Each structure stands twice: as structure tokens, then as C-alpha cells.
Amino acid sequence: DTEVTQTPKHLVMGMTNKKSLKCEQHMGHRAMYWYKQKAKKPPELMFVYSYEKLSINESVPSRFSPECPNSSLLNLHLHALQPEDSALYLCASRGRGGGETQYFGPGTRLLVL
Amino acid sequence: SQQGEEDPQALSIQEGENATMNCSYKTSINNLQWYRQNSGRGLVHLILIRSNEREKHSGRLRVTLDTSKKSSSLLITASRAADTASYFCATDRYRDDKIIFGKGTRLHILP
């Protein structure tokens, strides 16, 4: 099973809302990733967790707050977002038995009004 | 910041023809991966080539890697309508888990 799941699939939120994106994998992968992707652009790395510890933060604004509660789960907490934060948010995982290949979830399409 | 640069940015070919996409990168890598993305959905991993490999095949896909030129190419043979998608290369460095995507090539297969 090489599945990464993400919820919700779609999210609409106002600039004052607080919401969370969730990502889950049960492949025993050690590294989990958040990417942001705008239309017709490549995925842009935001955060990487390795063995449940934040290892890479690509200078992402603090209105995005990642959390890795355990080795299978990755959350992205959203607060006070701007309309320009509207994008597809992708989660990925890799490592251990899966080797170096990244496996992506289907993404959460976020619209900030 | 993007590490890879793909060219062409967009490519339209007739069904049955071969499609070639190129990727160039700037720094030393551990491996290079190619992904496909259909219209705003998740990315699908196609093939991984390590820095000590020069060529790799998977079905109708052929990937080459030239580390001296810091470039890779993806060849899709006998293209099909279902190959219409965006294709990205992604480079993986030695020292950390940072994986950086190139700008991508939008491939359109004409019937």
C-alpha cells in the first residue's frame, strides 16, 4: 500500500478563521513533507519532518504551523491566512522501506476569502 | 527556490509520437526523480535515477542523467492521450531531505 491520504479535499476559509489540514500515511515512512502549489507552478517546499522532528522550514510565514503528532500523521494549522495563500497543499512521505521515492497525497485545495 | 529547470515549458505532439523533456539543475544531487501531475491533482512518481546511473527504463519511459552537464531527460515513447499532464523533475540532495522541483513541462497529446 503506497497511499498518502489528505483531508479535507477542499477548504474555504475566511482570513480570520483557524483551520487544519491533515495528512496520514501507514507505510512506515520516516519523512513527511508539506508543499504549496499555485496553478501552473511547481510544488514549493514548505516543511519537512524527519522522525517526527521538524528538519526543514523554508522560511514559511508563521500563519502556517506544522505539527507531527506521531510517525503516521502530519498536520498543517492555518490561522489568519491571506487570499494569496489560496493554493493546492500537498503532503508527501518517504523513507525506510519506501526508500527515497516520495509518495504524494491528492492534496487539499484551499481558498481563502 | 527551484533547483531544476525543465524545457520545453509546454509541448504538444500527435498521439503515437515520442515526447522528450529536459531538466537541468544547479547543485550536486543524490538522485533525480520524475513525476507526473494530472490537472491540479496529486503527483505520481514515475522514475528515480541515482547519481551513479546514466540511464533507466520503465515501460514506455526512458530517463537519462548526465551529472557532468547537470541535466536529465525524460522520453515517453508512443505517446497516448492519457499522457497529457504536467511533468516535473525533482532533485534530492545528499545532505538532507530537501527535494526541489523544477518548473515543469506541460505535455499535451493531440488525437
PDB file of N, CA, C and O in Angstrom, chain A residues 11-13 16 18 23-24 51-52 58 64 69 71 73 77-78 84 88 104 107 109-112:
ATOM      1  N   LEU A  11     -11.242  23.214   0.937  1.00  0.00           N
ATOM      2  CA  LEU A  11     -11.453  24.028   2.131  1.00  0.00           C
ATOM      3  C   LEU A  11     -11.583  25.481   1.719  1.00  0.00           C
ATOM      4  O   LEU A  11     -10.739  25.988   0.977  1.00  0.00           O
ATOM      5  N   VAL A  12     -12.651  26.117   2.200  1.00  0.00           N
ATOM      6  CA  VAL A  12     -12.837  27.552   2.016  1.00  0.00           C
ATOM      7  C   VAL A  12     -12.806  28.184   3.400  1.00  0.00           C
ATOM      8  O   VAL A  12     -13.510  27.736   4.303  1.00  0.00           O
ATOM      9  N   MET A  13     -12.004  29.199   3.569  1.00  0.00           N
ATOM     10  CA  MET A  13     -11.914  29.837   4.875  1.00  0.00           C
ATOM     11  C   MET A  13     -11.740  31.342   4.743  1.00  0.00           C
ATOM     12  O   MET A  13     -11.190  31.831   3.745  1.00  0.00           O
ATOM     13  N   THR A  16      -9.973  35.343   9.017  1.00  0.00           N
ATOM     14  CA  THR A  16      -9.900  35.300  10.476  1.00  0.00           C
ATOM     15  C   THR A  16     -10.081  33.882  11.026  1.00  0.00           C
ATOM     16  O   THR A  16      -9.988  33.671  12.231  1.00  0.00           O
ATOM     17  N   LYS A  18      -9.508  29.774  11.789  1.00  0.00           N
ATOM     18  CA  LYS A  18      -8.441  28.810  12.090  1.00  0.00           C
ATOM     19  C   LYS A  18      -8.908  27.456  11.582  1.00  0.00           C
ATOM     20  O   LYS A  18      -9.996  27.008  11.934  1.00  0.00           O
ATOM     21  N   CYS A  23      -2.822  14.984   7.121  1.00  0.00           N
ATOM     22  CA  CYS A  23      -2.167  14.053   6.216  1.00  0.00           C
ATOM     23  C   CYS A  23      -1.844  12.785   6.992  1.00  0.00           C
ATOM     24  O   CYS A  23      -1.415  12.852   8.147  1.00  0.00           O
ATOM     25  N   GLU A  24      -2.022  11.648   6.352  1.00  0.00           N
ATOM     26  CA  GLU A  24      -1.783  10.377   7.035  1.00  0.00           C
ATOM     27  C   GLU A  24      -1.149   9.374   6.085  1.00  0.00           C
ATOM     28  O   GLU A  24      -1.523   9.287   4.919  1.00  0.00           O
ATOM     29  N   TYR A  51      11.593  11.701  11.320  1.00  0.00           N
ATOM     30  CA  TYR A  51      11.424  11.031  12.617  1.00  0.00           C
ATOM     31  C   TYR A  51      10.673  11.926  13.596  1.00  0.00           C
ATOM     32  O   TYR A  51      11.084  12.102  14.750  1.00  0.00           O
ATOM     33  N   GLU A  52       9.614  12.530  13.114  1.00  0.00           N
ATOM     34  CA  GLU A  52       8.675  13.340  13.897  1.00  0.00           C
ATOM     35  C   GLU A  52       9.257  14.656  14.376  1.00  0.00           C
ATOM     36  O   GLU A  52       8.620  15.347  15.176  1.00  0.00           O
ATOM     37  N   GLU A  58      11.168  26.136   5.243  1.00  0.00           N
ATOM     38  CA  GLU A  58      11.620  27.000   4.163  1.00  0.00           C
ATOM     39  C   GLU A  58      11.140  28.436   4.350  1.00  0.00           C
ATOM     40  O   GLU A  58      10.529  29.027   3.449  1.00  0.00           O
ATOM     41  N   PHE A  64       1.285  29.691   9.056  1.00  0.00           N
ATOM     42  CA  PHE A  64       1.287  28.255   8.788  1.00  0.00           C
ATOM     43  C   PHE A  64       2.078  27.572   9.899  1.00  0.00           C
ATOM     44  O   PHE A  64       3.256  27.871  10.099  1.00  0.00           O
ATOM     45  N   PRO A  69       2.134  14.793  15.157  1.00  0.00           N
ATOM     46  CA  PRO A  69       1.772  14.151  16.419  1.00  0.00           C
ATOM     47  C   PRO A  69       2.383  12.759  16.593  1.00  0.00           C
ATOM     48  O   PRO A  69       2.671  12.356  17.726  1.00  0.00           O
ATOM     49  N   SER A  71       4.299   9.238  14.021  1.00  0.00           N
ATOM     50  CA  SER A  71       5.012   8.908  12.787  1.00  0.00           C
ATOM     51  C   SER A  71       4.099   8.751  11.579  1.00  0.00           C
ATOM     52  O   SER A  71       4.581   8.706  10.449  1.00  0.00           O
ATOM     53  N   LEU A  73       1.110  10.720  11.159  1.00  0.00           N
ATOM     54  CA  LEU A  73       0.245  11.881  10.973  1.00  0.00           C
ATOM     55  C   LEU A  73       1.044  13.161  10.818  1.00  0.00           C
ATOM     56  O   LEU A  73       2.070  13.357  11.470  1.00  0.00           O
ATOM     57  N   HIS A  77      -1.592  23.604  10.538  1.00  0.00           N
ATOM     58  CA  HIS A  77      -2.555  24.504  11.160  1.00  0.00           C
ATOM     59  C   HIS A  77      -2.477  25.866  10.473  1.00  0.00           C
ATOM     60  O   HIS A  77      -1.384  26.403  10.256  1.00  0.00           O
ATOM     61  N   LEU A  78      -3.664  26.380  10.158  1.00  0.00           N
ATOM     62  CA  LEU A  78      -3.762  27.617   9.390  1.00  0.00           C
ATOM     63  C   LEU A  78      -4.467  28.687  10.215  1.00  0.00           C
ATOM     64  O   LEU A  78      -5.521  28.410  10.809  1.00  0.00           O
ATOM     65  N   GLU A  84      -3.746  35.358  -0.975  1.00  0.00           N
ATOM     66  CA  GLU A  84      -2.644  34.819  -1.798  1.00  0.00           C
ATOM     67  C   GLU A  84      -2.170  33.453  -1.315  1.00  0.00           C
ATOM     68  O   GLU A  84      -1.368  32.796  -1.994  1.00  0.00           O
ATOM     69  N   LEU A  88      -3.084  24.728  -3.832  1.00  0.00           N
ATOM     70  CA  LEU A  88      -3.191  23.283  -3.553  1.00  0.00           C
ATOM     71  C   LEU A  88      -2.077  22.932  -2.568  1.00  0.00           C
ATOM     72  O   LEU A  88      -0.915  23.238  -2.820  1.00  0.00           O
ATOM     73  N   PHE A 104       2.972  11.029  -2.849  1.00  0.00           N
ATOM     74  CA  PHE A 104       2.150  12.206  -2.616  1.00  0.00           C
ATOM     75  C   PHE A 104       0.701  11.849  -2.341  1.00  0.00           C
ATOM     76  O   PHE A 104       0.155  10.899  -2.913  1.00  0.00           O
ATOM     77  N   GLY A 107      -3.864  16.012  -2.208  1.00  0.00           N
ATOM     78  CA  GLY A 107      -3.870  17.445  -1.985  1.00  0.00           C
ATOM     79  C   GLY A 107      -5.153  17.975  -1.385  1.00  0.00           C
ATOM     80  O   GLY A 107      -6.213  17.336  -1.457  1.00  0.00           O
ATOM     81  N   ARG A 109      -7.317  21.482  -1.713  1.00  0.00           N
ATOM     82  CA  ARG A 109      -7.421  22.752  -2.440  1.00  0.00           C
ATOM     83  C   ARG A 109      -8.014  23.781  -1.505  1.00  0.00           C
ATOM     84  O   ARG A 109      -9.146  23.640  -1.051  1.00  0.00           O
ATOM     85  N   LEU A 110      -7.233  24.797  -1.201  1.00  0.00           N
ATOM     86  CA  LEU A 110      -7.605  25.818  -0.225  1.00  0.00           C
ATOM     87  C   LEU A 110      -7.937  27.130  -0.918  1.00  0.00           C
ATOM     88  O   LEU A 110      -7.182  27.595  -1.776  1.00  0.00           O
ATOM     89  N   LEU A 111      -9.062  27.702  -0.509  1.00  0.00           N
ATOM     90  CA  LEU A 111      -9.460  29.023  -0.999  1.00  0.00           C
ATOM     91  C   LEU A 111      -9.640  29.930   0.215  1.00  0.00           C
ATOM     92  O   LEU A 111     -10.429  29.616   1.119  1.00  0.00           O
ATOM     93  N   VAL A 112      -8.913  31.021   0.228  1.00  0.00           N
ATOM     94  CA  VAL A 112      -9.008  31.984   1.330  1.00  0.00           C
ATOM     95  C   VAL A 112      -9.746  33.225   0.823  1.00  0.00           C
ATOM     96  O   VAL A 112      -9.322  33.847  -0.160  1.00  0.00           O
TER      97      VAL A 112
END
